GROMACS .gro file of C-alpha atoms in nm:
model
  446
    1UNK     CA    1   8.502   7.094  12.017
    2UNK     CA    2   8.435   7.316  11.795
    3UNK     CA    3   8.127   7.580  11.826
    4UNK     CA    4   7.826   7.602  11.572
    5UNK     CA    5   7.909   7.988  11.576
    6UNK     CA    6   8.252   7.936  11.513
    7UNK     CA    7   8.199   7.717  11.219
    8UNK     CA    8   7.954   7.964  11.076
    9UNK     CA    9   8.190   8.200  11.060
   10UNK     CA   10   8.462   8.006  10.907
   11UNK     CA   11   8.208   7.897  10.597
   12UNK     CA   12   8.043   8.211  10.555
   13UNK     CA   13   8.382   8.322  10.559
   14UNK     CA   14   8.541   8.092  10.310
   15UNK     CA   15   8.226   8.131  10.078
   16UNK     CA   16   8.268   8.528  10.020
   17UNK     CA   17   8.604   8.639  10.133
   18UNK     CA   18   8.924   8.568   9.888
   19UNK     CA   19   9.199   8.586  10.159
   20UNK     CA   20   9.492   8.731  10.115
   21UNK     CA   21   9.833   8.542  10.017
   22UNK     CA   22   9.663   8.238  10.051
   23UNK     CA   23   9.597   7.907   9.812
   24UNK     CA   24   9.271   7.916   9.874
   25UNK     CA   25   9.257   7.529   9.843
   26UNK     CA   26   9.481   7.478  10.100
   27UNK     CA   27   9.193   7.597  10.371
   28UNK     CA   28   9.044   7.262  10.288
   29UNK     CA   29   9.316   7.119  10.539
   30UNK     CA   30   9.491   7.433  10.718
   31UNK     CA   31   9.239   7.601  10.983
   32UNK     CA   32   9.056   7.966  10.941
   33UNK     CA   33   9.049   8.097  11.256
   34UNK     CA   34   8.757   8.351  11.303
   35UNK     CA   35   8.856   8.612  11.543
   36UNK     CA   36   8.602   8.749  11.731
   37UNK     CA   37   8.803   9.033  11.934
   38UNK     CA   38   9.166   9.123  12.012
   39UNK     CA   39   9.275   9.258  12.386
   40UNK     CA   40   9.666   9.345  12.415
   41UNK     CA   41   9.886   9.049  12.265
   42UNK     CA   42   9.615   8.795  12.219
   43UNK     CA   43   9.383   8.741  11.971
   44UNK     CA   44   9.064   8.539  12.038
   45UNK     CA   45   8.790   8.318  11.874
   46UNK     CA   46   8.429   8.281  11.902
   47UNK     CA   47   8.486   7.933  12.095
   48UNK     CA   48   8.698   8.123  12.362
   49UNK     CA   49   9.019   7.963  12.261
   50UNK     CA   50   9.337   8.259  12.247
   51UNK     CA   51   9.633   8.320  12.012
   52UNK     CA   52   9.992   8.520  12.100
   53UNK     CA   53   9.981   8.685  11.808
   54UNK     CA   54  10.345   8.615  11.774
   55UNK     CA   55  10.378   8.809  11.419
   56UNK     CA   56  10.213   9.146  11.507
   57UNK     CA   57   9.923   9.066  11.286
   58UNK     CA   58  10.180   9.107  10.970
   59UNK     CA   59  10.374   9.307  11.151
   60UNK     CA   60  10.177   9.618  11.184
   61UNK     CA   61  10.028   9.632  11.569
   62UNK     CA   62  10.306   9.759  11.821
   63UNK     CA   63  10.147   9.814  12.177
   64UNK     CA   64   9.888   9.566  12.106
   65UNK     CA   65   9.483   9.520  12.011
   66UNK     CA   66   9.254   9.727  12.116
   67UNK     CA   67   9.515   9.941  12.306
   68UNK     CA   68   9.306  10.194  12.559
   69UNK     CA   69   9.531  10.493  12.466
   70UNK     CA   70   9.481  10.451  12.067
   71UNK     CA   71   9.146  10.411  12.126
   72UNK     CA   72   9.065  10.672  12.322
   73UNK     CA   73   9.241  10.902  12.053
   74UNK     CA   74   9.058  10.790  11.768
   75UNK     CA   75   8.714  10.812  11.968
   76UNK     CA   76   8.785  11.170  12.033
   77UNK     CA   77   8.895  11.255  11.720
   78UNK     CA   78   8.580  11.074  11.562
   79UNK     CA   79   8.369  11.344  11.729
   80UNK     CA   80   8.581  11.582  11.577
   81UNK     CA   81   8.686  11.490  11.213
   82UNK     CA   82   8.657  11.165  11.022
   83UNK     CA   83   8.814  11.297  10.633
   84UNK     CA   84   8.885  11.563  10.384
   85UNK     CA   85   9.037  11.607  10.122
   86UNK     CA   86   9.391  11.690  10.143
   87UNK     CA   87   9.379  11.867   9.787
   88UNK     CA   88   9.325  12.248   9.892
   89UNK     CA   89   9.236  12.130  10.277
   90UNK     CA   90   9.459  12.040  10.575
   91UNK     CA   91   9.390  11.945  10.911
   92UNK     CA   92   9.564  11.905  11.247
   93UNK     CA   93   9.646  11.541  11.242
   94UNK     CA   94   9.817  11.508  10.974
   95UNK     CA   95  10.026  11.858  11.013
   96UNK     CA   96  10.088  11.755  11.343
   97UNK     CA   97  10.220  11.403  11.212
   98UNK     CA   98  10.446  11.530  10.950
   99UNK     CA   99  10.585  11.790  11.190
  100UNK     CA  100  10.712  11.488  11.443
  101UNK     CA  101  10.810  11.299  11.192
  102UNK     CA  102  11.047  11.524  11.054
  103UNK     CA  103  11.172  11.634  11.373
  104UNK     CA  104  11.262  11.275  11.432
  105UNK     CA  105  11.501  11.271  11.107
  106UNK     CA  106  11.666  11.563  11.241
  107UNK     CA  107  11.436  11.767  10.967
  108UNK     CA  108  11.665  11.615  10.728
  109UNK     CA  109  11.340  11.466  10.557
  110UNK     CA  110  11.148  11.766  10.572
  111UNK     CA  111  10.806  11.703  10.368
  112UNK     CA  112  10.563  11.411  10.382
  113UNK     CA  113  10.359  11.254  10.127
  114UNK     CA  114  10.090  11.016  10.239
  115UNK     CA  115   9.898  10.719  10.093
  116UNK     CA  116   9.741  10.384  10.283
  117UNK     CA  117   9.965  10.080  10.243
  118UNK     CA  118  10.346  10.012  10.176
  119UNK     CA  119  10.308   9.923   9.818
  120UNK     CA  120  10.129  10.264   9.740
  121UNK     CA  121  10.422  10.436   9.920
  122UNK     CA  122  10.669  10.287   9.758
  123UNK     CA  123  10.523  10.367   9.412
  124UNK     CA  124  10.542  10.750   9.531
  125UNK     CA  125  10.881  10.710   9.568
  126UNK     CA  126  10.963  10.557   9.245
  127UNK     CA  127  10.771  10.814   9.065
  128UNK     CA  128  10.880  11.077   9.276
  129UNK     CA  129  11.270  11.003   9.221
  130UNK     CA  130  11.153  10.950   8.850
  131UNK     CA  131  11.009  11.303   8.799
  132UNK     CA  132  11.251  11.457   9.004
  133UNK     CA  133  11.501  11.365   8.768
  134UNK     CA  134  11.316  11.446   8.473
  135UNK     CA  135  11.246  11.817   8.666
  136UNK     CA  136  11.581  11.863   8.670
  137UNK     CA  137  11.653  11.762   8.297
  138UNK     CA  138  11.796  11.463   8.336
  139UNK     CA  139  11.487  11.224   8.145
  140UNK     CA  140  11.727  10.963   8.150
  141UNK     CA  141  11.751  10.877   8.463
  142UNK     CA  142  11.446  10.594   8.442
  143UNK     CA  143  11.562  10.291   8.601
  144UNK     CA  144  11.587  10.144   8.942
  145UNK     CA  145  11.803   9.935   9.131
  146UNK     CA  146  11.668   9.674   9.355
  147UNK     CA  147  11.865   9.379   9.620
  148UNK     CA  148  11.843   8.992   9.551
  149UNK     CA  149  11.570   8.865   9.718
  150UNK     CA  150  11.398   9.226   9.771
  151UNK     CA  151  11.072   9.300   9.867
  152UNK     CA  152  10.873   9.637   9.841
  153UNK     CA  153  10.469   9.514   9.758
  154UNK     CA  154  10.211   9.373   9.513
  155UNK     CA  155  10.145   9.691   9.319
  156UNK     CA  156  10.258   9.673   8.950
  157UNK     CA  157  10.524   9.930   9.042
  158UNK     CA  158  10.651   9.799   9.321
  159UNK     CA  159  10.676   9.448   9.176
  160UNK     CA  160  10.915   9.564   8.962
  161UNK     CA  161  11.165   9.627   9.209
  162UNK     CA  162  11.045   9.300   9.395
  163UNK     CA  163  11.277   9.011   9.407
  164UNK     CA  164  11.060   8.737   9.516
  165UNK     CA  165  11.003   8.502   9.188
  166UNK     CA  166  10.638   8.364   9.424
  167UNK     CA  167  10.481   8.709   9.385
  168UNK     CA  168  10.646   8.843   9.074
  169UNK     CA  169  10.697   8.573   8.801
  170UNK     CA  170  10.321   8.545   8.718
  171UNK     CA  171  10.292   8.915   8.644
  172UNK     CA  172  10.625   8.979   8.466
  173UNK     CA  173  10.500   9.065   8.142
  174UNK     CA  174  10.338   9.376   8.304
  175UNK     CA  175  10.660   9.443   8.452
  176UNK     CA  176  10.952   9.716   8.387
  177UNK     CA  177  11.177   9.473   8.541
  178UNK     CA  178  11.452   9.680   8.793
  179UNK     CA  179  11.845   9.599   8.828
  180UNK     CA  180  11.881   9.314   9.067
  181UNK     CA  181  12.235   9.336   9.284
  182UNK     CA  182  12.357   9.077   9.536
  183UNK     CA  183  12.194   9.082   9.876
  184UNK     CA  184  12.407   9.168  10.192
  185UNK     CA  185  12.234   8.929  10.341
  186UNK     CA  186  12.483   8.790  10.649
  187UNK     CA  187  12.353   8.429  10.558
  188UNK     CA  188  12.555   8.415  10.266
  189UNK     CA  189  12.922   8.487  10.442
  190UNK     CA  190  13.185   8.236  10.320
  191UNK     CA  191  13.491   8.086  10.480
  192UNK     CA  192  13.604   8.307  10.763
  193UNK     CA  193  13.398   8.598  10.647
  194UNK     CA  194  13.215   8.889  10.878
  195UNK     CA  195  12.861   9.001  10.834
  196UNK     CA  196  13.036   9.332  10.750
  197UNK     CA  197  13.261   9.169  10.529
  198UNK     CA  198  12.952   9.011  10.327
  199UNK     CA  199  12.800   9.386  10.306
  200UNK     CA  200  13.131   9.519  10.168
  201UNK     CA  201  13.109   9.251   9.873
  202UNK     CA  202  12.778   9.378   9.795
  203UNK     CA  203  12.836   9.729   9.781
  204UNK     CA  204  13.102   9.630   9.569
  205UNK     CA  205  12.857   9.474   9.325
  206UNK     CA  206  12.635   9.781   9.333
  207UNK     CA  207  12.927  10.000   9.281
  208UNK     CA  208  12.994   9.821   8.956
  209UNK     CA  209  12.644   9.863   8.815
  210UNK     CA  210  12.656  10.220   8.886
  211UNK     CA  211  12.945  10.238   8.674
  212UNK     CA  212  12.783  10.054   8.450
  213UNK     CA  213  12.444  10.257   8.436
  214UNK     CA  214  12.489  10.526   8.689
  215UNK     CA  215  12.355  10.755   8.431
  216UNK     CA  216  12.048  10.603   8.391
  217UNK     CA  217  11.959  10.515   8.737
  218UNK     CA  218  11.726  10.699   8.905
  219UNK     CA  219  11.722  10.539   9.297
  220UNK     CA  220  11.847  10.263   9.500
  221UNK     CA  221  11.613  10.156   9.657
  222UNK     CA  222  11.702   9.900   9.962
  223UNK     CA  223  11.480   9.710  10.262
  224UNK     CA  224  11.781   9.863  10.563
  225UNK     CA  225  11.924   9.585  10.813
  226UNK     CA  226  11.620   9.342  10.740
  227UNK     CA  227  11.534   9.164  10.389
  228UNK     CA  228  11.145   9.082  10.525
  229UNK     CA  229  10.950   8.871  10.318
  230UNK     CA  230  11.270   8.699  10.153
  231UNK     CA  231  11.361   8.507  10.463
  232UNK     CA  232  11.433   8.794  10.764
  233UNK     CA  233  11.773   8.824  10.559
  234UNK     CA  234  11.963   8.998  10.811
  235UNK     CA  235  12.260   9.262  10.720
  236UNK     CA  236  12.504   9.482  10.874
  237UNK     CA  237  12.466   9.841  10.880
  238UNK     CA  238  12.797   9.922  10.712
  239UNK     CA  239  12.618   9.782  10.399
  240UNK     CA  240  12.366  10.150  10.462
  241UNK     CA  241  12.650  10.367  10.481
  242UNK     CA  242  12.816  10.237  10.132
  243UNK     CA  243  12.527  10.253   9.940
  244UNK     CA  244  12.476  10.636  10.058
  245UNK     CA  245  12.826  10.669   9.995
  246UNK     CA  246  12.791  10.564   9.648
  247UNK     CA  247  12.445  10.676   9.600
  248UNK     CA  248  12.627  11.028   9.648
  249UNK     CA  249  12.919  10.968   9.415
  250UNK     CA  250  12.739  10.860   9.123
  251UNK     CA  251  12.430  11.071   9.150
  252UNK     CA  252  12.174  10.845   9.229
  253UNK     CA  253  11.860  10.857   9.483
  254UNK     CA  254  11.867  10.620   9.788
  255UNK     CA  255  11.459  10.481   9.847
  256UNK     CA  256  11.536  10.300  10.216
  257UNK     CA  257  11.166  10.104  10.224
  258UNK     CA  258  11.141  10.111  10.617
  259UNK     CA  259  10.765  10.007  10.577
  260UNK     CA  260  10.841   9.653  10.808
  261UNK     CA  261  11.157   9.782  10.999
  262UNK     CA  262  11.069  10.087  11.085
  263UNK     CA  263  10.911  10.268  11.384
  264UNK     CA  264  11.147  10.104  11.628
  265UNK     CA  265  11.134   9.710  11.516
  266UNK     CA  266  11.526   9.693  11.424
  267UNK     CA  267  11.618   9.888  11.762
  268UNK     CA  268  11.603  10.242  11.673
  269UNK     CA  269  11.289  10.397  11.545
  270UNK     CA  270  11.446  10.438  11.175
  271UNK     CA  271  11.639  10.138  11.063
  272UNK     CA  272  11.846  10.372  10.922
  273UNK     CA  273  11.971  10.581  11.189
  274UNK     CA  274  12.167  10.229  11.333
  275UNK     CA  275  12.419  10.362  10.991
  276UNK     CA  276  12.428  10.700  11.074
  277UNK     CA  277  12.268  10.813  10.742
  278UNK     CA  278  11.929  10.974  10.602
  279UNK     CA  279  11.814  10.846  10.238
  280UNK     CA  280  11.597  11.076   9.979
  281UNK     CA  281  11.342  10.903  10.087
  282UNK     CA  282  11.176  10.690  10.351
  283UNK     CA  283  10.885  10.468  10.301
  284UNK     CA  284  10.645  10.363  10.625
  285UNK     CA  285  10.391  10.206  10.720
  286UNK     CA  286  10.259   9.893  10.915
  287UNK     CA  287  10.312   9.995  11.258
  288UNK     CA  288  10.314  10.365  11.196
  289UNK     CA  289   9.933  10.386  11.309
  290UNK     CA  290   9.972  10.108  11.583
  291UNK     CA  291   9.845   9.858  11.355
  292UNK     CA  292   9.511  10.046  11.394
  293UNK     CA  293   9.419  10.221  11.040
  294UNK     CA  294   9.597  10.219  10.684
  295UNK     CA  295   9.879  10.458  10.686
  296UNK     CA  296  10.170  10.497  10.438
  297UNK     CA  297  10.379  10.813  10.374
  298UNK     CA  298  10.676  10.900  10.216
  299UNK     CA  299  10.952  11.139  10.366
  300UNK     CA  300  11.183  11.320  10.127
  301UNK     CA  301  11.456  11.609  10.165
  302UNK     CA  302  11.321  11.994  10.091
  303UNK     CA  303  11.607  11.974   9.759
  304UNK     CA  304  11.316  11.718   9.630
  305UNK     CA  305  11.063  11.906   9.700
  306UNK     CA  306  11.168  12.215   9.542
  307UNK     CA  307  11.246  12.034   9.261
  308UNK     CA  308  10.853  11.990   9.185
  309UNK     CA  309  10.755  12.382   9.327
  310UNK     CA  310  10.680  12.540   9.005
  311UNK     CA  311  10.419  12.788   8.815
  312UNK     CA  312  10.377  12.481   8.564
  313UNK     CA  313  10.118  12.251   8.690
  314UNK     CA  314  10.290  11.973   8.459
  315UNK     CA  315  10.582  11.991   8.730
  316UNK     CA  316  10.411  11.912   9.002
  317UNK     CA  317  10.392  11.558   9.166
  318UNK     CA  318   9.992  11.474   9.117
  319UNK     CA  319  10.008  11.159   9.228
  320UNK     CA  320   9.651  11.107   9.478
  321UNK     CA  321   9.442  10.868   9.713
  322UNK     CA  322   9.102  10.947   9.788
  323UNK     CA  323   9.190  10.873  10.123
  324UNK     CA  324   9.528  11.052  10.166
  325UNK     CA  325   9.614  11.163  10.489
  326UNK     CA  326   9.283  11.064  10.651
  327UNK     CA  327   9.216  11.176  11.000
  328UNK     CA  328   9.183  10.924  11.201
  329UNK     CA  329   9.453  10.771  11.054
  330UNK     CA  330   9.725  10.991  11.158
  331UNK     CA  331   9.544  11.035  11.485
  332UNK     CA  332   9.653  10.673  11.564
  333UNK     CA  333   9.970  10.743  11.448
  334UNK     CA  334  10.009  11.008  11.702
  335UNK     CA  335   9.883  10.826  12.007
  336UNK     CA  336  10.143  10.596  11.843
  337UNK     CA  337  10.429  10.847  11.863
  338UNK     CA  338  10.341  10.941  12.197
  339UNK     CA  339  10.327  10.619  12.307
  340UNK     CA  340  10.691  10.571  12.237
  341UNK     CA  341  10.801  10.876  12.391
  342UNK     CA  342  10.593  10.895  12.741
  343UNK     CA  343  10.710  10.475  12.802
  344UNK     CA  344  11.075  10.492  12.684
  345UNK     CA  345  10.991  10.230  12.462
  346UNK     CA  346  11.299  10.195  12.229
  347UNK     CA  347  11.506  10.165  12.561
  348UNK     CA  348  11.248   9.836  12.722
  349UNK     CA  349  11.245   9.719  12.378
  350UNK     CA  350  11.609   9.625  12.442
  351UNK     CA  351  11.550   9.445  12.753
  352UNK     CA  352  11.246   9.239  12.593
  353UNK     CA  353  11.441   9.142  12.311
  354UNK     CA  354  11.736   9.025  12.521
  355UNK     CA  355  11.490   8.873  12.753
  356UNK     CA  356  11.298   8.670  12.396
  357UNK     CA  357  11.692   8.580  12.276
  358UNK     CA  358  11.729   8.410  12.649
  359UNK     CA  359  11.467   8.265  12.628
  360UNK     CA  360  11.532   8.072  12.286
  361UNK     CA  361  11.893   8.036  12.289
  362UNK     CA  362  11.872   7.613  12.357
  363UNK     CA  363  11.705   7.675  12.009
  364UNK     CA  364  12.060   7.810  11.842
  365UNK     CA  365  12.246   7.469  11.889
  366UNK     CA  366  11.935   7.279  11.785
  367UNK     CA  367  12.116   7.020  11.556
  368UNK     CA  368  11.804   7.124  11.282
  369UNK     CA  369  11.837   7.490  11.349
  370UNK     CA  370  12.053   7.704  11.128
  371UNK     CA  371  12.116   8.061  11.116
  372UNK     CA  372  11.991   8.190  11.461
  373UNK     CA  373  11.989   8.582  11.403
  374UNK     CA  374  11.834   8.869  11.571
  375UNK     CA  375  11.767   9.273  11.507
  376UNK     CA  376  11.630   9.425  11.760
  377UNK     CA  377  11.250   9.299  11.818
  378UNK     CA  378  11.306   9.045  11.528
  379UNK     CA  379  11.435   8.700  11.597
  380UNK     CA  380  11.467   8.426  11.317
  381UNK     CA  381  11.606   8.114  11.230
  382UNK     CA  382  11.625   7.881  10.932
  383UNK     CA  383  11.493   7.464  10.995
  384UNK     CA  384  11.704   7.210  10.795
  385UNK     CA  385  11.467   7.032  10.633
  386UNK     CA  386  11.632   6.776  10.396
  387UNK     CA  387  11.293   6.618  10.240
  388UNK     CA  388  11.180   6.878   9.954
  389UNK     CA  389  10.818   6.803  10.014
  390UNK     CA  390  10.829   6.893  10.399
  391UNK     CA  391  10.974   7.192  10.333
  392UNK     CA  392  10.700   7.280  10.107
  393UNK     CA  393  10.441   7.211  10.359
  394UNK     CA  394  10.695   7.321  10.630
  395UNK     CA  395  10.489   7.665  10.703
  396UNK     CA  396  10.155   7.555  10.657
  397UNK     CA  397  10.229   7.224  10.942
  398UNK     CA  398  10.383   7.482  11.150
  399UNK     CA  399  10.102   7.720  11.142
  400UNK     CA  400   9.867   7.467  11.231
  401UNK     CA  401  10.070   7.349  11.515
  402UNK     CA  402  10.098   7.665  11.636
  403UNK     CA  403   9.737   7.695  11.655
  404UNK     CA  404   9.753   7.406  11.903
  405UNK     CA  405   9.981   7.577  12.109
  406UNK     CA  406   9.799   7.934  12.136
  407UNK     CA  407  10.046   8.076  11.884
  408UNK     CA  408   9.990   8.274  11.549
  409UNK     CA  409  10.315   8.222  11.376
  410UNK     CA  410  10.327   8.179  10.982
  411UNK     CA  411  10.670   8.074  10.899
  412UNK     CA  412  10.824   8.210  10.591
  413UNK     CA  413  10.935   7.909  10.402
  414UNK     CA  414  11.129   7.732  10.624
  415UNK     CA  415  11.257   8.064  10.757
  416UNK     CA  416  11.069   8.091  11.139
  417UNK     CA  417  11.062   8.408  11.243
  418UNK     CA  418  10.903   8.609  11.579
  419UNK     CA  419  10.812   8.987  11.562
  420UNK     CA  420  10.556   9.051  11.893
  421UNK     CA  421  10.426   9.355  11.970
  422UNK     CA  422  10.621   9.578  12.207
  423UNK     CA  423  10.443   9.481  12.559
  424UNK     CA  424  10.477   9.132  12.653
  425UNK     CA  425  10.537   9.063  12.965
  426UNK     CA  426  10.879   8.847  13.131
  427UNK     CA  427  10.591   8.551  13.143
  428UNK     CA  428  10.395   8.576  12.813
  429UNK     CA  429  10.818   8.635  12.678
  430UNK     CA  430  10.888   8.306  12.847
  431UNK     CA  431  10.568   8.136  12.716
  432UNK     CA  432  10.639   8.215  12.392
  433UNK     CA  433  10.978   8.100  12.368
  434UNK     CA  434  10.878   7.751  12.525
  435UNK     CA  435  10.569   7.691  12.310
  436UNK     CA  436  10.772   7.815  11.958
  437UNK     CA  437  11.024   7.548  12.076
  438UNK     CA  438  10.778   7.303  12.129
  439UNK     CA  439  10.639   7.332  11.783
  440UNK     CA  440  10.979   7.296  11.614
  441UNK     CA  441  11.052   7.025  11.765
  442UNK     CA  442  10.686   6.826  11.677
  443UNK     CA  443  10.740   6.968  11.331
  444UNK     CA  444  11.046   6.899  11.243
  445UNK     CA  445  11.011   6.529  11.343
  446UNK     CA  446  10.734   6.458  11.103
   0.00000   0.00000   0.00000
């Protein structure tokens, strides 16, 4: 039974809050769930009722809510500094940040520019590979590449090198529309084919449009081993290592947008590092700060930077957020980083994703399951539903019964996918499997 307090907050809710990626209209059927206060993987309500939050709260909290070590960070450091400016000012958490996070790129990616969400990071990049080029005298070089079913935010920018016709088609007129090449998405192998074999043929058809336009392109930019919001389109790292190949041959920038596969989802803490290459630039945020604060940044080599150092204040990269580089911010993102290193997390990681693919594998022969995949902490599959209008309501039913079952999931599509935070235990692992299982199986039958 629902509570009176619980109820209020739903209402109130629903009379002055315009949710995010949401039909509004379709809350007249599909529960709001009012969240009253989160403790490690579970989220709860005001009626006492708890959630796995299954999906890392979109992906962004790693060692779960209201973690004691990421809190006691940020309550020392509010004592100390909330913001400044970063124009003419600096401050230790953020020199301390950019100083780790370079070391972890083998200072390959040397300098870091920050913002507060993924889209705003990848517009940075865009207009930093842009007016790089333009530095250097090549004004040409305006366009952008982008993969099939791509994915890299809401901002007008980064819409335009977004591949998803649900959040792009209704803004297209404002849109300088990017290159689309074929995905390397492993989904799409034919015959007898390889995963590695379906990356090959795509960096094939990127090779030909640089031919094509090489001399107008300014960056690749690319979503490395996992195509997010598209489906958790899955690829092998060769794919990586061509399109750095080629991005060197024809003279082109390589963006890799590690905003939802970065800091350690995929396996290693940069996607990227599972090809054994750097890009010009790498895009993250989501679980950078623990899911705690907005944080984005962009990493680039010192040959970009120095392509911008200049007398002429019309060569510089001016590009600003009020809130760049905000304290507390990158103080969470260090209790973050530390995190990692003092609990040897990228090496339990492995076990707990083994231990989640256990778990589920009676779900990979599931007569209605298709495409069982995993990278690293993300595990997804694809339900055959036949019936065009149940696969339209196939999320929303599943996210309700989910509810039922003390789950947040919100399938993509038909596409369900798992990304927990990084601390479950062997029994909340097991629980999780069992209930996700359950929910398929009442879902798929009606």
């Amino acid at each position: 039974m629902e509570s009176n307090q619980q109820a209020d907050w739903m209402t109130r809710s629903l009379k002055s809050v315009w949710h995010p990626c949401t039909q509004m209209q379709h809350h007249e059927t599909v529960p709001l769930i009012a969240v009253s206060h989160g403790c490690g993987a579970w989220l709860h309500d005001h009626d006492g009722r708890r959630y796995l939050d299954a999906i890392s709260s979109w992906w962004v909290n790693l060692f779960g809510h209201a973690n004691p070590r990421i809190n006691a960070a940020l309550k020392d450091q509010l004592d100390r500094l909330e913001h400044a400016m970063l124009a003419g000012f600096t401050h230790e958490p953020v020199i301390a940040l950019s100083e780790q996070l370079a070391a972890r790129t083998g200072h390959t990616l040397g300098h870091c520019f920050y913002a507060s969400d993924g889209a705003s990071a990848v517009e940075i990049a865009l207009k930093m590979s842009f007016h790089f080029w333009r530095n250097s005298g090549q004004a040409d070089k305006q366009e952008f590449i982008c993969l099939s079913g791509s994915y890299h935010g809401e901002t007008i920018g980064a819409l335009a090198v977004t591949d998803v016709a649900l959040f792009r088609d209704a803004y297209g007129p404002l849109l300088q529309r990017a290159h689309v090449v074929a995905s390397p998405d492993a989904r799409q192998a034919q015959d007898s084919e390889s995963a590695a074999d379906v990356a090959r043929r795509a960096a094939a058809a990127l090779e030909k449009k640089l031919q094509e336009r090489a001399g107008r392109i300014a960056a690749v930019i690319v979503e490395p081993l996992v195509q997010c919001a598209t489906g958790m389109a899955m690829h092998d790292p060769v794919y990586l290592s061509e399109v750095r190949a080629l991005c060197d041959r024809y003279g082109v920038h390589l963006i890799a947008d590690e905003i939802a596969v970065g800091c350690g989802r995929t396996g290693t803490f940069f996607a990227c590092e599972q090809a054994k290459i750097w890009p010009d630039f790498i895009c993250l945020s989501k679980g950078i700060s623990g899911g705690y604060l907005p944080l984005s940044l962009v990493m680039t080599r010192d040959e970009i930077y120095q392509g911008f150092y200049d007398s002429d204040m019309k060569r510089g990269f001016l590009h600003s957020h009020s809130y760049t580089g905000n304290p507390l911010a990158c103080r969470a993102a260090l209790a973050t980083l530390a995190i990692f290193d003092e609990d040897d997390v990228l090496n339990r990681n492995r076990q707990r994703a083994q231990r989640l693919a256990d778990a589920l594998a009676s779900l990979a022969s599931h007569p209605k399951v298709r495409h069982f995949r995993q990278r690293g902490t993300i595990l997804a599959f694809d339900a055959a539903v036949d019936d065009p209008e149940k696969a339209a309501s196939f999320s929303r039913r599943f996210f309700t019964a989910a509810l039922q079952q003390e789950l947040l999931l919100r399938p993509i599509g038909t596409t369900v996918y798992l990304m927990p935070p990084y601390i479950l235990s062997d029994e909340e692992i097991d629980g999780l499997a069992a209930r996700t299982q359950a929910v398929f199986e009442q879902v798929i039958r009606h």
